[in-house]
PDB file of C-alpha atoms in Angstrom:
ATOM      1  CA  MET A  54     -27.368 -27.493  82.505  1.00 44.00           C
ATOM      2  CA  LYS A  55     -29.513 -24.418  81.961  1.00 44.00           C
ATOM      3  CA  HIS A  56     -28.428 -20.837  82.429  1.00 43.00           C
ATOM      4  CA  SER A  57     -30.506 -17.907  81.193  1.00 47.00           C
ATOM      5  CA  GLU A  58     -32.842 -20.426  79.524  1.00 63.00           C
ATOM      6  CA  LYS A  59     -30.012 -21.883  77.425  1.00 76.00           C
ATOM      7  CA  THR A  60     -28.412 -25.296  77.671  1.00 87.00           C
ATOM      8  CA  VAL A  61     -24.627 -24.991  77.694  1.00 91.00           C
ATOM      9  CA  ALA A  62     -22.184 -27.855  77.183  1.00 93.00           C
ATOM     10  CA  TYR A  63     -18.458 -27.396  77.804  1.00 94.00           C
ATOM     11  CA  PHE A  64     -15.871 -29.755  76.314  1.00 95.00           C
ATOM     12  CA  HIS A  65     -12.584 -29.566  78.201  1.00 94.00           C
ATOM     13  CA  GLY A  66      -9.083 -29.891  76.822  1.00 94.00           C
ATOM     14  CA  ILE A  67      -6.843 -32.949  76.953  1.00 92.00           C
ATOM     15  CA  PRO A  68      -5.196 -33.318  79.435  1.00 92.00           C
ATOM     16  CA  GLY A  69      -7.899 -31.671  81.467  1.00 89.00           C
ATOM     17  CA  GLY A  70     -11.219 -32.367  83.065  1.00 88.00           C
ATOM     18  CA  PRO A  71     -14.458 -30.793  84.253  1.00 86.00           C
ATOM     19  CA  GLY A  72     -12.505 -28.848  86.871  1.00 90.00           C
ATOM     20  CA  GLU A  73     -11.011 -26.803  84.052  1.00 93.00           C
ATOM     21  CA  TRP A  74     -14.324 -24.936  83.749  1.00 93.00           C
ATOM     22  CA  ALA A  75     -14.463 -23.958  87.416  1.00 90.00           C
ATOM     23  CA  ALA A  76     -10.826 -22.820  87.316  1.00 93.00           C
ATOM     24  CA  ASN A  77     -11.389 -20.466  84.386  1.00 95.00           C
ATOM     25  CA  ALA A  78     -15.059 -19.463  84.202  1.00 92.00           C
ATOM     26  CA  PRO A  79     -16.395 -16.306  85.894  1.00 89.00           C
ATOM     27  CA  ALA A  80     -17.998 -17.032  89.258  1.00 83.00           C
ATOM     28  CA  HIS A  81     -21.553 -16.471  87.980  1.00 81.00           C
ATOM     29  CA  LEU A  82     -21.061 -19.150  85.303  1.00 81.00           C
ATOM     30  CA  VAL A  83     -19.467 -21.913  87.375  1.00 76.00           C
ATOM     31  CA  ASP A  84     -22.765 -23.836  87.603  1.00 76.00           C
ATOM     32  CA  ALA A  85     -23.875 -22.965  84.079  1.00 70.00           C
ATOM     33  CA  ALA A  86     -22.594 -25.851  81.979  1.00 73.00           C
ATOM     34  CA  ALA A  87     -22.870 -29.577  81.509  1.00 76.00           C
ATOM     35  CA  MET A  88     -19.320 -30.923  81.323  1.00 77.00           C
ATOM     36  CA  PRO A  89     -18.848 -34.408  79.890  1.00 79.00           C
ATOM     37  CA  ASP A  90     -15.717 -35.982  81.323  1.00 79.00           C
ATOM     38  CA  ARG A  91     -13.638 -36.962  78.299  1.00 78.00           C
ATOM     39  CA  ASN A  92     -10.925 -38.729  80.283  1.00 78.00           C
ATOM     40  CA  GLN A  93     -12.187 -41.940  78.738  1.00 77.00           C
ATOM     41  CA  PRO A  94     -10.868 -43.954  75.750  1.00 73.00           C
ATOM     42  CA  SER A  95     -13.730 -42.724  73.566  1.00 78.00           C
ATOM     43  CA  PHE A  96     -16.441 -40.096  73.503  1.00 84.00           C
ATOM     44  CA  ASP A  97     -19.923 -40.847  72.156  1.00 89.00           C
ATOM     45  CA  ALA A  98     -20.632 -37.604  70.290  1.00 90.00           C
ATOM     46  CA  ALA A  99     -23.844 -38.911  68.712  1.00 92.00           C
ATOM     47  CA  GLY A 100     -25.151 -40.159  72.048  1.00 92.00           C
ATOM     48  CA  PHE A 101     -24.422 -36.846  73.743  1.00 92.00           C
ATOM     49  CA  ALA A 102     -25.955 -34.912  70.839  1.00 93.00           C
ATOM     50  CA  ALA A 103     -29.170 -36.938  71.095  1.00 92.00           C
ATOM     51  CA  GLY A 104     -29.851 -35.444  74.533  1.00 90.00           C
ATOM     52  CA  LEU A 105     -29.444 -31.801  73.511  1.00 91.00           C
ATOM     53  CA  PRO A 106     -32.513 -29.558  73.323  1.00 91.00           C
ATOM     54  CA  GLN A 107     -33.138 -26.905  70.698  1.00 93.00           C
ATOM     55  CA  GLY A 108     -30.801 -23.913  70.908  1.00 93.00           C
ATOM     56  CA  ALA A 109     -27.988 -25.599  72.833  1.00 94.00           C
ATOM     57  CA  VAL A 110     -24.695 -23.705  73.095  1.00 95.00           C
ATOM     58  CA  LEU A 111     -21.486 -25.717  72.738  1.00 96.00           C
ATOM     59  CA  ILE A 112     -18.100 -24.497  74.006  1.00 96.00           C
ATOM     60  CA  GLY A 113     -14.977 -26.430  73.070  1.00 96.00           C
ATOM     61  CA  PHE A 114     -11.575 -25.521  74.491  1.00 97.00           C
ATOM     62  CA  SER A 115      -8.289 -26.584  72.903  1.00 97.00           C
ATOM     63  CA  LEU A 116      -8.569 -30.300  72.056  1.00 96.00           C
ATOM     64  CA  GLY A 117     -12.173 -30.095  73.234  1.00 95.00           C
ATOM     65  CA  ALA A 118     -12.911 -28.328  69.951  1.00 97.00           C
ATOM     66  CA  GLN A 119     -12.934 -31.707  68.207  1.00 97.00           C
ATOM     67  CA  ALA A 120     -15.650 -33.035  70.523  1.00 95.00           C
ATOM     68  CA  ALA A 121     -17.689 -29.829  70.254  1.00 97.00           C
ATOM     69  CA  LEU A 122     -17.600 -29.986  66.460  1.00 98.00           C
ATOM     70  CA  GLN A 123     -18.457 -33.698  66.427  1.00 96.00           C
ATOM     71  CA  VAL A 124     -21.488 -33.011  68.630  1.00 96.00           C
ATOM     72  CA  ALA A 125     -22.496 -30.040  66.487  1.00 97.00           C
ATOM     73  CA  ALA A 126     -22.305 -32.207  63.372  1.00 97.00           C
ATOM     74  CA  ALA A 127     -24.440 -34.904  64.981  1.00 96.00           C
ATOM     75  CA  ALA A 128     -27.004 -32.556  66.570  1.00 95.00           C
ATOM     76  CA  GLY A 129     -27.572 -30.470  63.454  1.00 94.00           C
ATOM     77  CA  SER A 130     -30.144 -27.695  63.775  1.00 93.00           C
ATOM     78  CA  ARG A 131     -30.611 -28.260  67.525  1.00 94.00           C
ATOM     79  CA  VAL A 132     -27.324 -26.422  68.141  1.00 96.00           C
ATOM     80  CA  GLY A 133     -27.800 -22.685  68.399  1.00 95.00           C
ATOM     81  CA  ALA A 134     -24.138 -21.690  68.567  1.00 96.00           C
ATOM     82  CA  VAL A 135     -20.646 -23.167  68.814  1.00 97.00           C
ATOM     83  CA  HIS A 136     -17.797 -21.347  70.558  1.00 98.00           C
ATOM     84  CA  LEU A 137     -14.299 -22.689  69.997  1.00 98.00           C
ATOM     85  CA  VAL A 138     -11.651 -21.269  72.315  1.00 98.00           C
ATOM     86  CA  SER A 139      -7.961 -21.770  71.490  1.00 98.00           C
ATOM     87  CA  PRO A 140      -9.154 -24.536  69.150  1.00 98.00           C
ATOM     88  CA  ALA A 141      -6.997 -27.470  68.105  1.00 98.00           C
ATOM     89  CA  ALA A 142      -7.907 -27.944  64.445  1.00 98.00           C
ATOM     90  CA  PRO A 143      -7.237 -31.067  62.374  1.00 98.00           C
ATOM     91  CA  LEU A 144      -3.485 -31.328  61.868  1.00 97.00           C
ATOM     92  CA  GLN A 145      -4.040 -32.115  58.200  1.00 97.00           C
ATOM     93  CA  LEU A 146      -5.181 -28.513  57.565  1.00 98.00           C
ATOM     94  CA  GLY A 147      -1.596 -27.213  57.653  1.00 96.00           C
ATOM     95  CA  ASP A 148       1.977 -27.546  58.867  1.00 95.00           C
ATOM     96  CA  PHE A 149       1.249 -26.623  62.470  1.00 96.00           C
ATOM     97  CA  LEU A 150       3.418 -28.968  64.538  1.00 95.00           C
ATOM     98  CA  PRO A 151       6.593 -26.813  64.448  1.00 93.00           C
ATOM     99  CA  GLN A 152       4.559 -23.908  65.890  1.00 90.00           C
ATOM    100  CA  MET A 153       2.890 -25.908  68.664  1.00 94.00           C
ATOM    101  CA  GLN A 154       4.217 -26.219  72.207  1.00 89.00           C
ATOM    102  CA  GLY A 155       3.118 -29.857  72.265  1.00 88.00           C
ATOM    103  CA  GLY A 156       3.965 -30.525  68.632  1.00 91.00           C
ATOM    104  CA  LYS A 157       6.481 -33.293  69.336  1.00 93.00           C
ATOM    105  CA  LEU A 158       3.938 -35.168  71.428  1.00 93.00           C
ATOM    106  CA  PHE A 159       1.390 -35.132  68.601  1.00 95.00           C
ATOM    107  CA  TRP A 160       4.082 -36.245  66.159  1.00 95.00           C
ATOM    108  CA  PHE A 161       4.860 -39.239  68.376  1.00 95.00           C
ATOM    109  CA  ALA A 162       1.151 -40.067  68.663  1.00 95.00           C
ATOM    110  CA  ALA A 163       0.823 -40.100  64.883  1.00 95.00           C
ATOM    111  CA  ASN A 164       4.097 -41.793  63.980  1.00 96.00           C
ATOM    112  CA  HIS A 165       5.209 -43.848  66.994  1.00 96.00           C
ATOM    113  CA  PRO A 166       2.066 -44.750  68.966  1.00 94.00           C
ATOM    114  CA  ASN A 167       3.840 -47.270  71.197  1.00 94.00           C
ATOM    115  CA  TRP A 168       6.424 -44.746  72.350  1.00 94.00           C
ATOM    116  CA  PHE A 169       3.626 -42.212  72.763  1.00 94.00           C
ATOM    117  CA  GLY A 170       1.838 -44.650  75.044  1.00 95.00           C
ATOM    118  CA  ILE A 171       4.919 -45.159  77.209  1.00 95.00           C
ATOM    119  CA  LEU A 172       5.501 -41.409  77.521  1.00 94.00           C
ATOM    120  CA  SER A 173       1.837 -40.775  78.313  1.00 95.00           C
ATOM    121  CA  ARG A 174       1.780 -43.345  81.107  1.00 95.00           C
ATOM    122  CA  ALA A 175       4.876 -41.766  82.636  1.00 95.00           C
ATOM    123  CA  GLN A 176       3.182 -38.364  82.544  1.00 94.00           C
ATOM    124  CA  SER A 177       0.017 -39.853  84.015  1.00 94.00           C
ATOM    125  CA  TRP A 178       2.003 -41.221  86.977  1.00 95.00           C
ATOM    126  CA  MET A 179       3.499 -37.756  87.400  1.00 94.00           C
ATOM    127  CA  ALA A 180       0.018 -36.187  87.286  1.00 93.00           C
ATOM    128  CA  TRP A 181      -1.118 -38.499  90.099  1.00 95.00           C
ATOM    129  CA  LYS A 182       1.933 -38.117  92.321  1.00 95.00           C
ATOM    130  CA  THR A 183       3.181 -34.591  91.584  1.00 96.00           C
ATOM    131  CA  PRO A 184       0.493 -32.708  89.625  1.00 95.00           C
ATOM    132  CA  SER A 185       1.945 -29.284  90.434  1.00 96.00           C
ATOM    133  CA  PHE A 186       5.294 -30.329  88.996  1.00 95.00           C
ATOM    134  CA  LEU A 187       3.660 -31.648  85.821  1.00 94.00           C
ATOM    135  CA  LEU A 188       1.687 -28.419  85.432  1.00 95.00           C
ATOM    136  CA  SER A 189       4.929 -26.462  85.710  1.00 95.00           C
ATOM    137  CA  ARG A 190       6.495 -28.687  83.048  1.00 92.00           C
ATOM    138  CA  LEU A 191       3.521 -28.303  80.709  1.00 91.00           C
ATOM    139  CA  MET A 192       3.466 -24.539  81.208  1.00 92.00           C
ATOM    140  CA  SER A 193       7.231 -24.035  81.102  1.00 90.00           C
ATOM    141  CA  GLY A 194       6.895 -22.243  77.775  1.00 90.00           C
ATOM    142  CA  ALA A 195       3.961 -20.084  78.883  1.00 90.00           C
ATOM    143  CA  ALA A 196       3.534 -17.071  76.628  1.00 93.00           C
ATOM    144  CA  GLY A 197       1.503 -13.877  76.733  1.00 95.00           C
ATOM    145  CA  ASP A 198      -0.995 -13.545  79.552  1.00 96.00           C
ATOM    146  CA  ASP A 199      -0.569 -17.209  80.513  1.00 96.00           C
ATOM    147  CA  ARG A 200       2.568 -16.132  82.380  1.00 95.00           C
ATOM    148  CA  ALA A 201       0.409 -14.164  84.811  1.00 96.00           C
ATOM    149  CA  LEU A 202      -1.825 -17.185  85.374  1.00 95.00           C
ATOM    150  CA  MET A 203       1.195 -19.242  86.357  1.00 95.00           C
ATOM    151  CA  ARG A 204       1.897 -16.688  89.088  1.00 95.00           C
ATOM    152  CA  ASP A 205      -1.624 -17.113  90.513  1.00 96.00           C
ATOM    153  CA  PRO A 206      -1.539 -19.728  93.327  1.00 96.00           C
ATOM    154  CA  ALA A 207      -5.297 -20.348  93.185  1.00 96.00           C
ATOM    155  CA  TRP A 208      -5.258 -21.014  89.436  1.00 97.00           C
ATOM    156  CA  ARG A 209      -2.213 -23.249  89.713  1.00 96.00           C
ATOM    157  CA  ALA A 210      -3.807 -25.276  92.520  1.00 97.00           C
ATOM    158  CA  ALA A 211      -7.089 -25.697  90.642  1.00 96.00           C
ATOM    159  CA  MET A 212      -5.423 -26.756  87.410  1.00 96.00           C
ATOM    160  CA  ALA A 213      -3.028 -29.125  89.185  1.00 96.00           C
ATOM    161  CA  GLU A 214      -5.990 -30.830  90.845  1.00 95.00           C
ATOM    162  CA  THR A 215      -7.735 -31.056  87.469  1.00 94.00           C
ATOM    163  CA  LEU A 216      -4.680 -32.850  86.089  1.00 94.00           C
ATOM    164  CA  ARG A 217      -4.523 -35.183  89.073  1.00 94.00           C
ATOM    165  CA  ILE A 218      -8.180 -36.206  88.925  1.00 91.00           C
ATOM    166  CA  GLY A 219      -8.320 -36.526  85.143  1.00 88.00           C
ATOM    167  CA  PHE A 220      -4.971 -37.486  83.653  1.00 91.00           C
ATOM    168  CA  GLY A 221      -3.537 -38.878  86.882  1.00 86.00           C
ATOM    169  CA  PHE A 222      -6.331 -41.383  87.430  1.00 84.00           C
ATOM    170  CA  SER A 223      -5.630 -43.162  84.132  1.00 85.00           C
ATOM    171  CA  ALA A 224      -3.651 -42.540  80.965  1.00 91.00           C
ATOM    172  CA  THR A 225      -5.952 -44.723  78.865  1.00 91.00           C
ATOM    173  CA  GLY A 226      -8.475 -42.000  78.093  1.00 90.00           C
ATOM    174  CA  TYR A 227      -5.770 -39.468  77.305  1.00 93.00           C
ATOM    175  CA  ILE A 228      -4.013 -41.846  74.924  1.00 94.00           C
ATOM    176  CA  GLY A 229      -7.247 -42.689  73.135  1.00 92.00           C
ATOM    177  CA  GLN A 230      -8.311 -39.064  72.753  1.00 92.00           C
ATOM    178  CA  ILE A 231      -4.944 -37.900  71.414  1.00 94.00           C
ATOM    179  CA  ARG A 232      -4.716 -40.786  68.950  1.00 94.00           C
ATOM    180  CA  ARG A 233      -8.165 -39.905  67.616  1.00 93.00           C
ATOM    181  CA  TYR A 234      -7.197 -36.247  67.379  1.00 96.00           C
ATOM    182  CA  VAL A 235      -4.128 -36.864  65.202  1.00 97.00           C
ATOM    183  CA  GLU A 236      -6.218 -38.892  62.751  1.00 96.00           C
ATOM    184  CA  ASP A 237      -7.787 -37.053  59.815  1.00 97.00           C
ATOM    185  CA  TRP A 238     -11.176 -35.799  61.003  1.00 97.00           C
ATOM    186  CA  ARG A 239     -11.647 -33.023  58.466  1.00 97.00           C
ATOM    187  CA  ASP A 240     -14.839 -34.642  57.172  1.00 97.00           C
ATOM    188  CA  THR A 241     -16.551 -33.611  60.420  1.00 97.00           C
ATOM    189  CA  LEU A 242     -16.103 -29.942  59.568  1.00 98.00           C
ATOM    190  CA  ALA A 243     -18.275 -30.149  56.455  1.00 96.00           C
ATOM    191  CA  GLN A 244     -21.183 -31.363  58.599  1.00 96.00           C
ATOM    192  CA  VAL A 245     -21.184 -28.351  60.969  1.00 97.00           C
ATOM    193  CA  HIS A 246     -23.773 -25.753  59.960  1.00 94.00           C
ATOM    194  CA  ALA A 247     -24.390 -23.941  63.245  1.00 96.00           C
ATOM    195  CA  PRO A 248     -22.790 -20.494  63.570  1.00 97.00           C
ATOM    196  CA  VAL A 249     -19.263 -20.809  64.962  1.00 98.00           C
ATOM    197  CA  THR A 250     -17.266 -18.233  66.894  1.00 98.00           C
ATOM    198  CA  ILE A 251     -13.524 -18.803  67.249  1.00 98.00           C
ATOM    199  CA  TRP A 252     -11.774 -17.087  70.153  1.00 98.00           C
ATOM    200  CA  GLN A 253      -8.033 -16.977  69.525  1.00 98.00           C
ATOM    201  CA  GLY A 254      -5.224 -15.431  71.546  1.00 97.00           C
ATOM    202  CA  ASP A 255      -2.638 -13.779  69.334  1.00 96.00           C
ATOM    203  CA  SER A 256       0.163 -15.036  71.630  1.00 96.00           C
ATOM    204  CA  ASP A 257      -0.979 -18.654  71.791  1.00 97.00           C
ATOM    205  CA  ASN A 258       1.926 -21.062  71.341  1.00 94.00           C
ATOM    206  CA  TRP A 259      -0.155 -24.208  71.991  1.00 95.00           C
ATOM    207  CA  THR A 260      -2.757 -23.764  69.265  1.00 97.00           C
ATOM    208  CA  PRO A 261      -1.274 -20.994  67.104  1.00 96.00           C
ATOM    209  CA  PRO A 262      -3.322 -18.353  65.273  1.00 97.00           C
ATOM    210  CA  ALA A 263      -2.553 -20.030  61.918  1.00 97.00           C
ATOM    211  CA  MET A 264      -4.478 -23.067  63.139  1.00 97.00           C
ATOM    212  CA  ALA A 265      -7.546 -20.973  63.969  1.00 98.00           C
ATOM    213  CA  GLU A 266      -7.357 -19.290  60.560  1.00 97.00           C
ATOM    214  CA  ALA A 267      -7.225 -22.638  58.764  1.00 98.00           C
ATOM    215  CA  LEU A 268     -10.127 -23.963  60.808  1.00 98.00           C
ATOM    216  CA  ALA A 269     -12.246 -20.895  60.041  1.00 98.00           C
ATOM    217  CA  ALA A 270     -11.569 -21.313  56.312  1.00 97.00           C
ATOM    218  CA  ALA A 271     -12.504 -25.012  56.405  1.00 97.00           C
ATOM    219  CA  LEU A 272     -15.865 -24.632  58.150  1.00 98.00           C
ATOM    220  CA  PRO A 273     -18.748 -24.304  55.669  1.00 95.00           C
ATOM    221  CA  GLY A 274     -21.123 -22.089  57.631  1.00 92.00           C
ATOM    222  CA  GLU A 275     -21.050 -18.723  59.362  1.00 95.00           C
ATOM    223  CA  VAL A 276     -17.750 -18.233  61.195  1.00 97.00           C
ATOM    224  CA  THR A 277     -16.684 -15.259  63.318  1.00 98.00           C
ATOM    225  CA  THR A 278     -13.083 -15.063  64.527  1.00 98.00           C
ATOM    226  CA  ILE A 279     -12.304 -12.905  67.554  1.00 98.00           C
ATOM    227  CA  THR A 280      -8.628 -12.208  68.183  1.00 98.00           C
ATOM    228  CA  LEU A 281      -7.665 -11.619  71.809  1.00 98.00           C
ATOM    229  CA  PRO A 282      -4.552  -9.378  72.030  1.00 97.00           C
ATOM    230  CA  GLY A 283      -1.938 -10.594  74.498  1.00 97.00           C
ATOM    231  CA  ALA A 284      -3.833 -13.775  75.314  1.00 97.00           C
ATOM    232  CA  SER A 285      -2.245 -17.180  75.001  1.00 97.00           C
ATOM    233  CA  HIS A 286      -3.974 -20.516  75.675  1.00 97.00           C
ATOM    234  CA  TYR A 287      -5.681 -20.505  79.073  1.00 97.00           C
ATOM    235  CA  SER A 288      -5.801 -16.721  79.275  1.00 97.00           C
ATOM    236  CA  ALA A 289      -7.837 -16.786  76.053  1.00 98.00           C
ATOM    237  CA  LEU A 290     -10.203 -19.240  77.745  1.00 97.00           C
ATOM    238  CA  GLN A 291     -10.740 -16.924  80.702  1.00 96.00           C
ATOM    239  CA  THR A 292     -11.278 -13.905  78.476  1.00 96.00           C
ATOM    240  CA  ALA A 293     -13.663 -15.723  76.149  1.00 97.00           C
ATOM    241  CA  LEU A 294     -15.785 -17.193  78.953  1.00 95.00           C
ATOM    242  CA  ALA A 295     -16.145 -13.735  80.446  1.00 94.00           C
ATOM    243  CA  ARG A 296     -17.436 -12.396  77.122  1.00 93.00           C
ATOM    244  CA  ILE A 297     -19.568 -15.213  75.732  1.00 91.00           C
ATOM    245  CA  ALA A 298     -23.233 -14.322  76.182  1.00 72.00           C
ATOM    246  CA  ILE A 299     -24.754 -17.336  77.927  1.00 71.00           C
TER     247      ILE A 299
END
């Protein structure tokens, strides 16, 4: 969708959904972005890229960074800017799993996919029946400014509903997206030539600062890294969306 004459596309995290944008974007930007729902087994990056006009702005949050970079690689010069917030970089860029809140889950996805599938379906049932409880479980290790978000009833309600609609409806998309994430997709990075800005909270324990640093070093083009003091995962998203000029 257009906002200030720019086309903005937002790629949500996994688990997540389009409601993630409304829960974290400033009020004046809520209607500003096209939000592909990635709660599907696959995402057609090339197909999505084909519909982008010149100067499009891509925003990828957390595991949505992979989709944003895949679209940027496919769209080439039509992309004006890429913003990666709390980005989940390819795991093959470093030894990140011990530093990641969800590290064990990614390890299971890479090494024991059948067990990962069973666990994911159990979580999906929980997201459908008791989304607030699942959100509390996922955020039990909240760090930095994310702790304040967990005390905000409106944010909790919005994010719980996002989990219910996305992850709770079906685990199939979630399983497919995570399995594709843990594969080696470093070759995508070499194809991204649009300017990239990385927004990273210095207290993020989901996608740690070392991951953002490795991603910045691996991208071939112009990269700007903005460190957000005190911010963790979702608090970095709120801060970044309030500051990105779109």
